[in-house]
mmCIF file of C-alpha atoms in Angstrom:
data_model
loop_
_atom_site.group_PDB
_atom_site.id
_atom_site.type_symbol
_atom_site.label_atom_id
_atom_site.label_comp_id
_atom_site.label_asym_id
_atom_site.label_seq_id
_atom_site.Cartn_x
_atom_site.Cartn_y
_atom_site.Cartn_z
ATOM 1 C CA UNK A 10 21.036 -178.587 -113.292
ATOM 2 C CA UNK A 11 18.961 -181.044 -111.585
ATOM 3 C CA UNK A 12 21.003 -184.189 -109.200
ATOM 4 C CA UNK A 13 18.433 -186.710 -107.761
ATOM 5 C CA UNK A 14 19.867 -187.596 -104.628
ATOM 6 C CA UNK A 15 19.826 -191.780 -103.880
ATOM 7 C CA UNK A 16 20.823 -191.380 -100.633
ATOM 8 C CA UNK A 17 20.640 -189.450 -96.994
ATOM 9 C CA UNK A 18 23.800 -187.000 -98.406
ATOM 10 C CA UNK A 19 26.371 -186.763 -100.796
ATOM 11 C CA UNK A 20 29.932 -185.430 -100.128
ATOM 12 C CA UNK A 21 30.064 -182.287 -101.787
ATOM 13 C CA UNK A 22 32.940 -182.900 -103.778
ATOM 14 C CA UNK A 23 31.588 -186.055 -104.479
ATOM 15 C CA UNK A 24 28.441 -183.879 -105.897
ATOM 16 C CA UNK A 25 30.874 -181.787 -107.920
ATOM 17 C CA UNK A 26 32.699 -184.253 -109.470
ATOM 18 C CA UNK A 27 29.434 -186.423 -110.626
ATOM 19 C CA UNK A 28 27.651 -183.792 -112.116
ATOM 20 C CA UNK A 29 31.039 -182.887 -114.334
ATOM 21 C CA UNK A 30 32.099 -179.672 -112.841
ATOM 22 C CA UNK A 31 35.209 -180.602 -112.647
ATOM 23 C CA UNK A 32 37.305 -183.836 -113.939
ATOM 24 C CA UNK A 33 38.511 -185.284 -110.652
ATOM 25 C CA UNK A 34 37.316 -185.162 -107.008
ATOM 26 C CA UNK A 35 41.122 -183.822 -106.499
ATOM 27 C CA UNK A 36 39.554 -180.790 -108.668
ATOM 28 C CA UNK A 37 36.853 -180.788 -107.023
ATOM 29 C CA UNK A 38 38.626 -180.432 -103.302
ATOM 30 C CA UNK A 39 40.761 -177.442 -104.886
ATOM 31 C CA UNK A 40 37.700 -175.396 -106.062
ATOM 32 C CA UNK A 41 36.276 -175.925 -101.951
ATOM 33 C CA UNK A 42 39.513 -175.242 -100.671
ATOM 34 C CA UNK A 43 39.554 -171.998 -102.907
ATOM 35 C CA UNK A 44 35.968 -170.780 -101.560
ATOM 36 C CA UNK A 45 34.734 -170.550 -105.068
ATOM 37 C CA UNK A 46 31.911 -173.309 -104.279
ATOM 38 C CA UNK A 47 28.723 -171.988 -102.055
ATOM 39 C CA UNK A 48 25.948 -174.029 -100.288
ATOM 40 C CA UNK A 49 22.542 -172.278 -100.209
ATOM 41 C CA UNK A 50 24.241 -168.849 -100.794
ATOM 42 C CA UNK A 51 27.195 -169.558 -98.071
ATOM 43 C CA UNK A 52 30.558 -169.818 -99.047
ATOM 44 C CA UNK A 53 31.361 -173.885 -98.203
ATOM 45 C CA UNK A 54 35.063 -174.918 -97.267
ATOM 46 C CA UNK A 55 34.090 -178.265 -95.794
ATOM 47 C CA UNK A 56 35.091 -181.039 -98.482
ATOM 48 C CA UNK A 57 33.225 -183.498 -97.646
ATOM 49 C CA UNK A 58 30.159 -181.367 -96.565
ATOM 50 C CA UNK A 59 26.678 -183.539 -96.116
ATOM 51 C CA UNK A 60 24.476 -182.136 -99.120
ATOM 52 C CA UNK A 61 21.231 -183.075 -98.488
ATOM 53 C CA UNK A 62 17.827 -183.068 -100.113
ATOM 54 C CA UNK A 63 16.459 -179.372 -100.978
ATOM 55 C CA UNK A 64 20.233 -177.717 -101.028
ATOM 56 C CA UNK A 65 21.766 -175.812 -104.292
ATOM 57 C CA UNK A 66 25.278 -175.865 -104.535
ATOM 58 C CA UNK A 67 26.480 -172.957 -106.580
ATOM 59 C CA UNK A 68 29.522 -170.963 -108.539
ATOM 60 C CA UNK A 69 31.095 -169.649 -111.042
ATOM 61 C CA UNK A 70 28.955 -170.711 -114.091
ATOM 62 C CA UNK A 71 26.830 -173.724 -112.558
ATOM 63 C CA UNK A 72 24.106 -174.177 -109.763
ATOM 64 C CA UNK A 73 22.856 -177.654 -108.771
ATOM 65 C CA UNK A 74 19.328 -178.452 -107.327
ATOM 66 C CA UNK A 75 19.726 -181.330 -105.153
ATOM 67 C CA UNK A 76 16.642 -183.120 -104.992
#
């Protein structure tokens, strides 16, 4: 899927909980946490991690095109 991005970053659980991979941002931390979320191909543990322009954010079943 496809995010259009309205401002410098997004907090990547932010990202994850916007574009309905999971229910909460709570969810969203756990999946992080878990290292089952990667950013450009690198396993992400950051929560709050800038995503910026040009990144995919990827696992289990999704990937996200920031743009």
């Amino acid at each position: 899927m496809d995010f259009e991005l309205r401002s410098e970053y997004i907090p990547l659980c932010d990202l994850l909980k916007y574009c309905g991979i999971t229910e909460t941002g709570g969810m969203a931390k756990v999946l992080i946490a878990e290292g089952l979320v990667l950013v450009d191909g690198e396993v992400e543990l950051r929560k709050r991690a800038k995503i910026r322009s040009g990144q995919v954010v990827s696992g289990e079943g999704f990937s996200i095109h920031v743009e």
